[in-house]
PDB file of C-alpha atoms and ligand atoms in Angstrom:
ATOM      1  CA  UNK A   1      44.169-111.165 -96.958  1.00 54.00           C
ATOM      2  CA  UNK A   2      45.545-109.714 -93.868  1.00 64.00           C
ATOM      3  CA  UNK A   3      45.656-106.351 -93.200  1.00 72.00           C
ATOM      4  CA  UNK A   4      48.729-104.464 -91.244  1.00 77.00           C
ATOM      5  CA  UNK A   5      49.765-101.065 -90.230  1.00 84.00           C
ATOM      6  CA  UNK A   6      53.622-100.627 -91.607  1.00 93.00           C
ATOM      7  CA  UNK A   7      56.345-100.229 -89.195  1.00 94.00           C
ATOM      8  CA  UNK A   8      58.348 -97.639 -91.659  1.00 95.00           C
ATOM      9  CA  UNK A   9      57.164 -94.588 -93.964  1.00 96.00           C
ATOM     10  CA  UNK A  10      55.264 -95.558 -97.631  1.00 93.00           C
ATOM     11  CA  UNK A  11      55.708 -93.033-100.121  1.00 90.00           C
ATOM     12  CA  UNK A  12      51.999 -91.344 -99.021  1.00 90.00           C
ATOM     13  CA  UNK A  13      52.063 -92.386 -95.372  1.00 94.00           C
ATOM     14  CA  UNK A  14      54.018 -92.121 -92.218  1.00 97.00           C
ATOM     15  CA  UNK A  15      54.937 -95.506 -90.320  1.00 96.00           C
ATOM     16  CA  UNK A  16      54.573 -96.355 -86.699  1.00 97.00           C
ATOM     17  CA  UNK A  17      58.490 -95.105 -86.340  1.00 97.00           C
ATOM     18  CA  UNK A  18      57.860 -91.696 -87.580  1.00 98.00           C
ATOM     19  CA  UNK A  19      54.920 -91.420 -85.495  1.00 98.00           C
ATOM     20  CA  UNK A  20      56.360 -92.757 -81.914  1.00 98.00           C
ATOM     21  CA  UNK A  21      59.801 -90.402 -82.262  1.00 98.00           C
ATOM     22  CA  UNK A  22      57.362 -87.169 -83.537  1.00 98.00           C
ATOM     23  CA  UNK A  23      55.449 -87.481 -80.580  1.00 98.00           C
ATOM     24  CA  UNK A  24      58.343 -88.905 -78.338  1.00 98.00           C
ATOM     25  CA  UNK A  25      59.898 -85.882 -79.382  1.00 98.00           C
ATOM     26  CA  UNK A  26      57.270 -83.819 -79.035  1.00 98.00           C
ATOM     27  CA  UNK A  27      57.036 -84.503 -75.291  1.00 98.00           C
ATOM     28  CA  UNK A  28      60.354 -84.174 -74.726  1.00 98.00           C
ATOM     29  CA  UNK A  29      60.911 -80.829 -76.407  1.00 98.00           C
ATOM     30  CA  UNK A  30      57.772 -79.419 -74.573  1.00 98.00           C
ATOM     31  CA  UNK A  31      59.297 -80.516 -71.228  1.00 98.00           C
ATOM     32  CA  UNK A  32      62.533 -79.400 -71.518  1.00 98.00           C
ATOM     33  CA  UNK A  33      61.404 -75.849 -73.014  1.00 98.00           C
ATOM     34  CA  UNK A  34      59.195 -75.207 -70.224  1.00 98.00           C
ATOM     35  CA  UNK A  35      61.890 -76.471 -67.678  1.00 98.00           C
ATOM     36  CA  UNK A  36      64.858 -74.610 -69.383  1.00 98.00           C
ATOM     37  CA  UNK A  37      62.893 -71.208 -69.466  1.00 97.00           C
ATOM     38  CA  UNK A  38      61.930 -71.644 -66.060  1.00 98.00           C
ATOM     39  CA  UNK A  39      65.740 -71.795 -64.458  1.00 97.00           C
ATOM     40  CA  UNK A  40      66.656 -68.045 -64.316  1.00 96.00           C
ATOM     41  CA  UNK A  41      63.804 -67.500 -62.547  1.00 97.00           C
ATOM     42  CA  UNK A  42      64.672 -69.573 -59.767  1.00 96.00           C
ATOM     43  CA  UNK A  43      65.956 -68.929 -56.146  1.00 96.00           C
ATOM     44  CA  UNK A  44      69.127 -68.910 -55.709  1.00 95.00           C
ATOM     45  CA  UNK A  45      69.149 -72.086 -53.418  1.00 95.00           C
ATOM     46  CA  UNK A  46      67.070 -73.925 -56.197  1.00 96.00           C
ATOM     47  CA  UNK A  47      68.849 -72.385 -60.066  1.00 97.00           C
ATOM     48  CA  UNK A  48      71.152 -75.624 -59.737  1.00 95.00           C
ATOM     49  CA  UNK A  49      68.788 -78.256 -59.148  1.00 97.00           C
ATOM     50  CA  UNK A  50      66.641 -77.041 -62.122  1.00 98.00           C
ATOM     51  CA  UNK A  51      69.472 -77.034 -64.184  1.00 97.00           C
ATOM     52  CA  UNK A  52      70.590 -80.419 -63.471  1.00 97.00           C
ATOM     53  CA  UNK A  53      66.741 -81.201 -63.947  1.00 98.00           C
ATOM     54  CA  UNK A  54      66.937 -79.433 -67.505  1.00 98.00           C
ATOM     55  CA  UNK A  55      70.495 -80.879 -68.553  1.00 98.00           C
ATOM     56  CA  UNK A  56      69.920 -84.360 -67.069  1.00 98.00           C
ATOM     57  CA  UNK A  57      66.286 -84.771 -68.938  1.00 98.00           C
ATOM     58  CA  UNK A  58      68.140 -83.221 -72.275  1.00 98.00           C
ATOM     59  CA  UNK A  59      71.079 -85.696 -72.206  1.00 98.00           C
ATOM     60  CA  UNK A  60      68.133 -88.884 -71.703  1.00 98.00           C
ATOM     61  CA  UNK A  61      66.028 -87.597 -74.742  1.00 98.00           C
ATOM     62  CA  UNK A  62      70.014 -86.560 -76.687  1.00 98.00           C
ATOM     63  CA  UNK A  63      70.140 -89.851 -78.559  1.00 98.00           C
ATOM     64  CA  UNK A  64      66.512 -90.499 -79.510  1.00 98.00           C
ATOM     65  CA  UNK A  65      65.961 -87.064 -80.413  1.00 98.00           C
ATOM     66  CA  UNK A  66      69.318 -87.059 -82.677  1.00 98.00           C
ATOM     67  CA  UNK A  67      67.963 -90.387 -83.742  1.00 98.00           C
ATOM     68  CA  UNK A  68      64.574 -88.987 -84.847  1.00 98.00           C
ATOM     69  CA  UNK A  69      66.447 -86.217 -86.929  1.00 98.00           C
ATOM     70  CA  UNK A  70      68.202 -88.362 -88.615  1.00 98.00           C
ATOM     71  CA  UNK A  71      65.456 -90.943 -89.576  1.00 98.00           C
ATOM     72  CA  UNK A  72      63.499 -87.766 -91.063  1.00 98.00           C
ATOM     73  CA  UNK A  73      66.480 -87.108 -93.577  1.00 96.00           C
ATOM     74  CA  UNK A  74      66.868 -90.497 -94.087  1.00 96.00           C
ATOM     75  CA  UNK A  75      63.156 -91.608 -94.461  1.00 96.00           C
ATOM     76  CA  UNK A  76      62.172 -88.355 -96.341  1.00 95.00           C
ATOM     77  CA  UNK A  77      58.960 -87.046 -96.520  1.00 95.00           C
ATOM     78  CA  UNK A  78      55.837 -89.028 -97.689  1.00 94.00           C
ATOM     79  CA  UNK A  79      53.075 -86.895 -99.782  1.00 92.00           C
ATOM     80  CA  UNK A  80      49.819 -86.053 -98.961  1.00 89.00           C
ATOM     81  CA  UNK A  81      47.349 -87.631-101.658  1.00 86.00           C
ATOM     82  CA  UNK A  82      46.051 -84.470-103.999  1.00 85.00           C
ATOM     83  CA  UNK A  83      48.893 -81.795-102.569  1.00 87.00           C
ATOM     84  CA  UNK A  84      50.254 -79.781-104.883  1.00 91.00           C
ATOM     85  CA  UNK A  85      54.539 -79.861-105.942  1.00 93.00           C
ATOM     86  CA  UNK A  86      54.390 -76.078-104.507  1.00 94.00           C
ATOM     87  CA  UNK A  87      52.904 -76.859-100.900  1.00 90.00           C
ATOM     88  CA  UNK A  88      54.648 -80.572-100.332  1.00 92.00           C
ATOM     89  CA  UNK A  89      58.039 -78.226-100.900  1.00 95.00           C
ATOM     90  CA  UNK A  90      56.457 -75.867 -97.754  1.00 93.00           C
ATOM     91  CA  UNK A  91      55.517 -78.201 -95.431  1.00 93.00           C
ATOM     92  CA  UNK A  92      59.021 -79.953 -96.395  1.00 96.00           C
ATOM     93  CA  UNK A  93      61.036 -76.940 -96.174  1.00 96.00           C
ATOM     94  CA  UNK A  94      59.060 -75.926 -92.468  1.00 96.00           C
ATOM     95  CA  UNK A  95      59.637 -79.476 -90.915  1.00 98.00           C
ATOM     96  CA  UNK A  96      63.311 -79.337 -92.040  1.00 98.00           C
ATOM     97  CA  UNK A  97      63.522 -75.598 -90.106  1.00 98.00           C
ATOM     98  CA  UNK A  98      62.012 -77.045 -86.928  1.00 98.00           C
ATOM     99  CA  UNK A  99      64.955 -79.777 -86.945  1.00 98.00           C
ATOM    100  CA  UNK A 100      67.630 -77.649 -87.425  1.00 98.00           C
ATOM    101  CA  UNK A 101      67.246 -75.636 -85.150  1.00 98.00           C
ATOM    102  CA  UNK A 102      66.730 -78.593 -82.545  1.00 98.00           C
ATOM    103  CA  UNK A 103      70.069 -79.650 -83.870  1.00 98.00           C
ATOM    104  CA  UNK A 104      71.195 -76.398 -82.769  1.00 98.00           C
ATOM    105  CA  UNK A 105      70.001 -76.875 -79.380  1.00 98.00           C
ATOM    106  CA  UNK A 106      71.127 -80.240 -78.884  1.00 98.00           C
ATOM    107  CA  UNK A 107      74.785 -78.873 -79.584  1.00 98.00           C
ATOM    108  CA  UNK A 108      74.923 -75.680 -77.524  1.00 98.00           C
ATOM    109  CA  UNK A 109      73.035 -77.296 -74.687  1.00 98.00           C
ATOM    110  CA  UNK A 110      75.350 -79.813 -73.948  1.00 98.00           C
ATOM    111  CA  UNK A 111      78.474 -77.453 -75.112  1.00 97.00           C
ATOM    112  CA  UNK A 112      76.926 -74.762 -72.332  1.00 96.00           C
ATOM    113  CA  UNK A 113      76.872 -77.558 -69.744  1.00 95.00           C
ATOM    114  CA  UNK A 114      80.644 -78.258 -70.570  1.00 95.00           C
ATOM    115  CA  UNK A 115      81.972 -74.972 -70.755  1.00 94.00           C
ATOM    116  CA  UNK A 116      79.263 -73.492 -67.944  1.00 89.00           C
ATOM    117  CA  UNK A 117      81.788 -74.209 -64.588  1.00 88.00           C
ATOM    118  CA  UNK A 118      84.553 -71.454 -66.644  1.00 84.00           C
ATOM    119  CA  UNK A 119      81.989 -68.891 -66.911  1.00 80.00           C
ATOM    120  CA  UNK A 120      83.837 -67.908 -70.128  1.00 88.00           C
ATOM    121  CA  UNK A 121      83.245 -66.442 -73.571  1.00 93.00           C
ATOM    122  CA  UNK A 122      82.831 -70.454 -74.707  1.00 94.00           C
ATOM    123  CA  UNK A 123      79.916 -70.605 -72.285  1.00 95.00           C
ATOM    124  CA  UNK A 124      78.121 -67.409 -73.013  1.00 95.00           C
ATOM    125  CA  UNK A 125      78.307 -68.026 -76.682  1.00 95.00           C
ATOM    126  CA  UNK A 126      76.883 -71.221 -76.449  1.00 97.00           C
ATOM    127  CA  UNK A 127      74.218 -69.329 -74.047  1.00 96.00           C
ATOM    128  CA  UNK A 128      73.251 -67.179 -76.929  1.00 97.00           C
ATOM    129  CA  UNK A 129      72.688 -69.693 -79.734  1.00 97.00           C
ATOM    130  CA  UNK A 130      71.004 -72.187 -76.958  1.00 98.00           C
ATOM    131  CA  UNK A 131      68.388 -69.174 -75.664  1.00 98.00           C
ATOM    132  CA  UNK A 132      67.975 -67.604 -79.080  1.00 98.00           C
ATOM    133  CA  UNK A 133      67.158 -71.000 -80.843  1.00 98.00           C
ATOM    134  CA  UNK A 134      64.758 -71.898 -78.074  1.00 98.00           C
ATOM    135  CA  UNK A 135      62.571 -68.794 -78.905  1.00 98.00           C
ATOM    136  CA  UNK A 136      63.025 -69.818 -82.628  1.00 98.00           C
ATOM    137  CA  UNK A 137      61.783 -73.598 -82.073  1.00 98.00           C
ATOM    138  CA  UNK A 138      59.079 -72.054 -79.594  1.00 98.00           C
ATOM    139  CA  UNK A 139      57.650 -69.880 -82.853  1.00 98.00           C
ATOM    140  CA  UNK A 140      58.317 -72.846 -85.680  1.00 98.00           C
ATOM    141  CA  UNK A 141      56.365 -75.177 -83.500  1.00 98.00           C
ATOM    142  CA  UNK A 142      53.324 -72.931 -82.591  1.00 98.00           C
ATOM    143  CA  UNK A 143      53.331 -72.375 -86.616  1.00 97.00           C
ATOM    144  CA  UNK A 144      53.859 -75.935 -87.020  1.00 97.00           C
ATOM    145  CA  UNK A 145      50.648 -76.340 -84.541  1.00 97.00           C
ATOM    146  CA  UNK A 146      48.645 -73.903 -86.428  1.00 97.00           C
ATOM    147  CA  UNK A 147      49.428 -75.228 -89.839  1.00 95.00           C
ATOM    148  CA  UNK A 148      47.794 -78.757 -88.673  1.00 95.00           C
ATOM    149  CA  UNK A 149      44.438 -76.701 -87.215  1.00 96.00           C
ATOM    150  CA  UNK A 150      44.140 -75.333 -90.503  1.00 94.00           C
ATOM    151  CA  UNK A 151      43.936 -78.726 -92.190  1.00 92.00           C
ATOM    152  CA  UNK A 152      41.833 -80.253 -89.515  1.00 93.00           C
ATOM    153  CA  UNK A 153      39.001 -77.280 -89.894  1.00 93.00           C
ATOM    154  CA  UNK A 154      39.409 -76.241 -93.045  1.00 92.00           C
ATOM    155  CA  UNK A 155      40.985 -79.384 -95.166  1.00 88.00           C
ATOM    156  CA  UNK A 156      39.284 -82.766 -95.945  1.00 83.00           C
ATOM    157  CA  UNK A 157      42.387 -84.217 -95.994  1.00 87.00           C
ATOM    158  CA  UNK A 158      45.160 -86.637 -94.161  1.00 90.00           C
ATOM    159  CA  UNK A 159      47.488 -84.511 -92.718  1.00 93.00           C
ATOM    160  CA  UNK A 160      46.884 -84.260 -89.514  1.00 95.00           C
ATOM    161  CA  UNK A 161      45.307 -87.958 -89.064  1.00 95.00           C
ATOM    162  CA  UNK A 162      48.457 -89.898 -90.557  1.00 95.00           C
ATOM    163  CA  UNK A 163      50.673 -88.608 -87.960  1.00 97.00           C
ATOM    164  CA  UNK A 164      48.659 -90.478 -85.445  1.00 97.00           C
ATOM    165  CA  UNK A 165      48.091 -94.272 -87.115  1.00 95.00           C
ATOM    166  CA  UNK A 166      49.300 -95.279 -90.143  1.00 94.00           C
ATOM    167  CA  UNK A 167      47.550 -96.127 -93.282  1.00 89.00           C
ATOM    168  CA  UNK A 168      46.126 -99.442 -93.166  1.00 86.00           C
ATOM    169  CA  UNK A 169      47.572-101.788 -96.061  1.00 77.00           C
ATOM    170  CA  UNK A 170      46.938-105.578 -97.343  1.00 67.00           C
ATOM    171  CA  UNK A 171      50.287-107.473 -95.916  1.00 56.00           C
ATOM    172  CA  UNK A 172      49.861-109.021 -99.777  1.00 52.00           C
ATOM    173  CA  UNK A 173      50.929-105.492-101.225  1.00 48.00           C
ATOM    174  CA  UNK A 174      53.774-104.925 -98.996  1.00 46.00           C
ATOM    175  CA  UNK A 175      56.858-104.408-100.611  1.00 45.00           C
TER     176      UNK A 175
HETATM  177  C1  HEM B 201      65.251 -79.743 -77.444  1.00 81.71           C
HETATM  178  C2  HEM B 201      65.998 -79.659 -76.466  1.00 81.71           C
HETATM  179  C3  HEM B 201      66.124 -78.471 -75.558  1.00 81.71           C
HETATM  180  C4  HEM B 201      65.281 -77.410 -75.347  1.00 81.71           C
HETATM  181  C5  HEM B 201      63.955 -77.115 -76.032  1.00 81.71           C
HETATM  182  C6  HEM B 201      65.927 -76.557 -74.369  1.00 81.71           C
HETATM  183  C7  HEM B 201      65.420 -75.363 -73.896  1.00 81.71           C
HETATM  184  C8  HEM B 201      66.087 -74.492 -73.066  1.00 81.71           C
HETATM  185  C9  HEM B 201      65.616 -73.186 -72.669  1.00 81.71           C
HETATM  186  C10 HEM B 201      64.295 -72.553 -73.114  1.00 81.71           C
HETATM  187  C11 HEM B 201      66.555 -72.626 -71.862  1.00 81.71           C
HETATM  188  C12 HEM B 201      66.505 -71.228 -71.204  1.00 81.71           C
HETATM  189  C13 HEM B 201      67.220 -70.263 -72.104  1.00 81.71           C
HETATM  190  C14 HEM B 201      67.122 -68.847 -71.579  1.00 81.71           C
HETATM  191  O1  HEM B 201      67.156 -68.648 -70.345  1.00 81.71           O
HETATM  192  O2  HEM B 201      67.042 -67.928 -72.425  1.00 81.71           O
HETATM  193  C15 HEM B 201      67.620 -73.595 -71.710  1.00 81.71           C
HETATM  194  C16 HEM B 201      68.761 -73.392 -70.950  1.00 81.71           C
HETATM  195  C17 HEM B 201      69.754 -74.341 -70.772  1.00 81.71           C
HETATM  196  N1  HEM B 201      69.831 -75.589 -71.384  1.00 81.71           N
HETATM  197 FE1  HEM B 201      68.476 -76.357 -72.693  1.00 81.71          FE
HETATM  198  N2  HEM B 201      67.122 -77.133 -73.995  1.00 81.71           N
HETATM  199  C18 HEM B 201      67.270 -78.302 -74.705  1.00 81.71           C
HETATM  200  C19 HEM B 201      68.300 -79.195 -74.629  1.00 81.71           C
HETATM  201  C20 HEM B 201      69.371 -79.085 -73.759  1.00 81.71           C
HETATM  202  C21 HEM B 201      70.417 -80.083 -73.595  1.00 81.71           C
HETATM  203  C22 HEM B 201      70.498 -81.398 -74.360  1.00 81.71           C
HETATM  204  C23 HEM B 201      71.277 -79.589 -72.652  1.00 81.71           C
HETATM  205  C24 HEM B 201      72.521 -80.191 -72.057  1.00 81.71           C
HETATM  206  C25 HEM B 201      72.729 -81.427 -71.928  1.00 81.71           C
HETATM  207  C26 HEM B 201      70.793 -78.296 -72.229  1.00 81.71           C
HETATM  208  C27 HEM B 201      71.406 -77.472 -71.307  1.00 81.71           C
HETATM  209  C28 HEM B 201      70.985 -76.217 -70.937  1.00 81.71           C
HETATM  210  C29 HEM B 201      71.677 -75.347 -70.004  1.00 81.71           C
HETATM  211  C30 HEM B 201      72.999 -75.659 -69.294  1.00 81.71           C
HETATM  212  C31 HEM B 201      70.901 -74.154 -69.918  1.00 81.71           C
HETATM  213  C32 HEM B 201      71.276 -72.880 -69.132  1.00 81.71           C
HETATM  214  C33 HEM B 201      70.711 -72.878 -67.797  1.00 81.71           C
HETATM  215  C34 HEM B 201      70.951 -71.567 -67.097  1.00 81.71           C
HETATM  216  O3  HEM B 201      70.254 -70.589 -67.407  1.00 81.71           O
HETATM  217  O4  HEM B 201      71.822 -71.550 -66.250  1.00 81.71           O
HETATM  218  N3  HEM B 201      69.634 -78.028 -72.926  1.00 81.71           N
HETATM  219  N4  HEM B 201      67.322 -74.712 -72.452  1.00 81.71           N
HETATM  220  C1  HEM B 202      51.146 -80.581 -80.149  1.00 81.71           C
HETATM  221  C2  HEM B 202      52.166 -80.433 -80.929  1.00 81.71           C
HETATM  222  C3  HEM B 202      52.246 -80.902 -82.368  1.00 81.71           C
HETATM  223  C4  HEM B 202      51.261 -81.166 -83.296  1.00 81.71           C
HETATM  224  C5  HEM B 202      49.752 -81.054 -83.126  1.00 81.71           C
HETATM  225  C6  HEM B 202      51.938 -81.591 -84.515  1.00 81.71           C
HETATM  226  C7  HEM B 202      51.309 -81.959 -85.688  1.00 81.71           C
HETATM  227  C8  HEM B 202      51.929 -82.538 -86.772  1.00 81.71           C
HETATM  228  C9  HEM B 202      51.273 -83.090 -87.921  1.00 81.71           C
HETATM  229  C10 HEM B 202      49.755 -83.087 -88.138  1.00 81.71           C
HETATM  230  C11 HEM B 202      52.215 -83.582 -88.755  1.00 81.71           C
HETATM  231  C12 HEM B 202      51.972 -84.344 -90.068  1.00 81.71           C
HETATM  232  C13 HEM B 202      52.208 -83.494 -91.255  1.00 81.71           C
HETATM  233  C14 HEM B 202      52.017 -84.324 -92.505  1.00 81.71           C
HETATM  234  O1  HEM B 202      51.083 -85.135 -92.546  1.00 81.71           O
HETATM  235  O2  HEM B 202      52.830 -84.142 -93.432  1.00 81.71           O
HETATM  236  C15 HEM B 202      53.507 -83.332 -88.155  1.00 81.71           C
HETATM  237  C16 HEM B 202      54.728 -83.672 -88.692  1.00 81.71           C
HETATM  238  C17 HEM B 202      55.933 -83.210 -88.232  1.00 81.71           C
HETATM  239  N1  HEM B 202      56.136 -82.481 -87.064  1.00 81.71           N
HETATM  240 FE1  HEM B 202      54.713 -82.064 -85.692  1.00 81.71          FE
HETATM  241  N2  HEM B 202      53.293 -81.550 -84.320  1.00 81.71           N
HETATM  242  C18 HEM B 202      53.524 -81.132 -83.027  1.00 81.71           C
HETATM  243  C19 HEM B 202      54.754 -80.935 -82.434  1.00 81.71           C
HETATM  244  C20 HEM B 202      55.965 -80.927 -83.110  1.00 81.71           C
HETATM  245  C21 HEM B 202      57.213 -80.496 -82.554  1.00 81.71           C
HETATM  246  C22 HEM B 202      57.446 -80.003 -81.123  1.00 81.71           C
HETATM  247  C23 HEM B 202      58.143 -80.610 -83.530  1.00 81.71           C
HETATM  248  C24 HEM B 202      59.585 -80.187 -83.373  1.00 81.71           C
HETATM  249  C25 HEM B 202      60.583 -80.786 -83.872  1.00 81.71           C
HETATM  250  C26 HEM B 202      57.474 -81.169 -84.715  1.00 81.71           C
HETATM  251  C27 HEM B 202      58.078 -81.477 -85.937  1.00 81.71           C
HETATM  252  C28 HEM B 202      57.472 -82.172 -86.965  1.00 81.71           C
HETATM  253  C29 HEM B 202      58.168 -82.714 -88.121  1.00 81.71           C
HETATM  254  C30 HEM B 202      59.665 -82.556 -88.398  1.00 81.71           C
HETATM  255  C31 HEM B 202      57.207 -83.374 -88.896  1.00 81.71           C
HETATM  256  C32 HEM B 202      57.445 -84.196 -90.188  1.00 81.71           C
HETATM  257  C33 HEM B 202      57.340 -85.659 -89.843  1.00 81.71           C
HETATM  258  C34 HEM B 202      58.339 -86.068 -88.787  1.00 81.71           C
HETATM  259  O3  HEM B 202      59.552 -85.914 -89.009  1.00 81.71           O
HETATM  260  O4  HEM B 202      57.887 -86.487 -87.700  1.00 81.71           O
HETATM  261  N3  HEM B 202      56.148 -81.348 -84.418  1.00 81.71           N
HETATM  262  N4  HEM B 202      53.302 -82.691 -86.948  1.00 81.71           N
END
């Protein structure tokens, strides 16, 4: 009997999808916070070439990370074994907060890059939503970060290990 780690999600386990685009996405949201909220601070001589830095790296990781969104509502969310109905609805409801507010970003960032040459009220408002949901995602994720230290120290559970390998399985099971 062979055994196989699956591609996609099982109902109590994530597959090696979920994991590549949550830490694909991951990298790429880390980057491009830390390069977006370092633009205004730049000389004058060197604000455009960290924005074209910041907009060119966003439009790269656009499709993946759009991809990975999607593939979260589609796949759903596999249980932890022994969580209770009340805190698989949490760590649902927090994981769906986090994406929507990327979605927000991935729509005003590219809108502000449009509309940015006009200087207009199209641009700033776009600004707003873009700057204001960064701070947002920058809170949900250090939340997100502290939630999995908490079930590394103080739960003897899988949380934290299945989003780095998934479950092993007999190929004979497999559905
Ligand atoms: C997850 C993805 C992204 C993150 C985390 C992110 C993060 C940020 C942050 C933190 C800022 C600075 C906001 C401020 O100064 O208050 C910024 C600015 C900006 N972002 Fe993004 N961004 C993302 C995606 C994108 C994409 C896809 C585009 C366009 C293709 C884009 C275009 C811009 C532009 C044009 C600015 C304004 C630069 C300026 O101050 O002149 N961003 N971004
Ligand atoms: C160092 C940074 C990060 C760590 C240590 C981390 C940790 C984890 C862990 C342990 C899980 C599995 C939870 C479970 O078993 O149910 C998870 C899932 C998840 N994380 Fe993260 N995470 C990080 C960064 C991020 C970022 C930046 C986002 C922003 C979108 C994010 C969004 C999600 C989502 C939506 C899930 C649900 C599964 C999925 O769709 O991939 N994580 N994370």
């Amino acid at each position: 009997m062979s055994k196989t780690r699956a591609l996609f999600d099982k109902s109590n386990s994530f597959g090696w999808l979920s994991i590549g685009l949550h830490w694909f996405a991951t990298l790429a949201i880390i980057l491009l916070w830390f390069i977006g909220q370092s633009i205004a601070s730049q000389s004058i001589e060197l604000i455009d070439t960290r924005r074209s830095l910041h907009v060119t790296l966003g439009l790269i990781a656009w499709l993946p990370l759009v991809a990975r969104i999607a593939w979260r509502f589609k796949s759903g969310h596999p249980r932890v074994n022994g969580q209770t109905q009340l805190t698989h609805r949490l760590a649902k409801a927090a994981h769906y907060a986090m994406l929507l507010v990327l979605i927000i970003m991935l729509i005003s960032g590219p809108l502000m890059a449009w509309a940015m040459p006009d200087r207009g009220s199209l641009s700033e408002f776009a600004f707003t939503f873009h700057s204001n949901a960064a701070k947002a995602l920058a809170v949900l994720v250090v939340l997100h970060i502290l939630a999995a230290l908490k079930h590394l120290m103080f739960h003897e559970d899988e949380t934290v290990a299945r989003i780095f390998v998934p479950r092993i399985e007999n190929a004979q099971d497999e559905d």
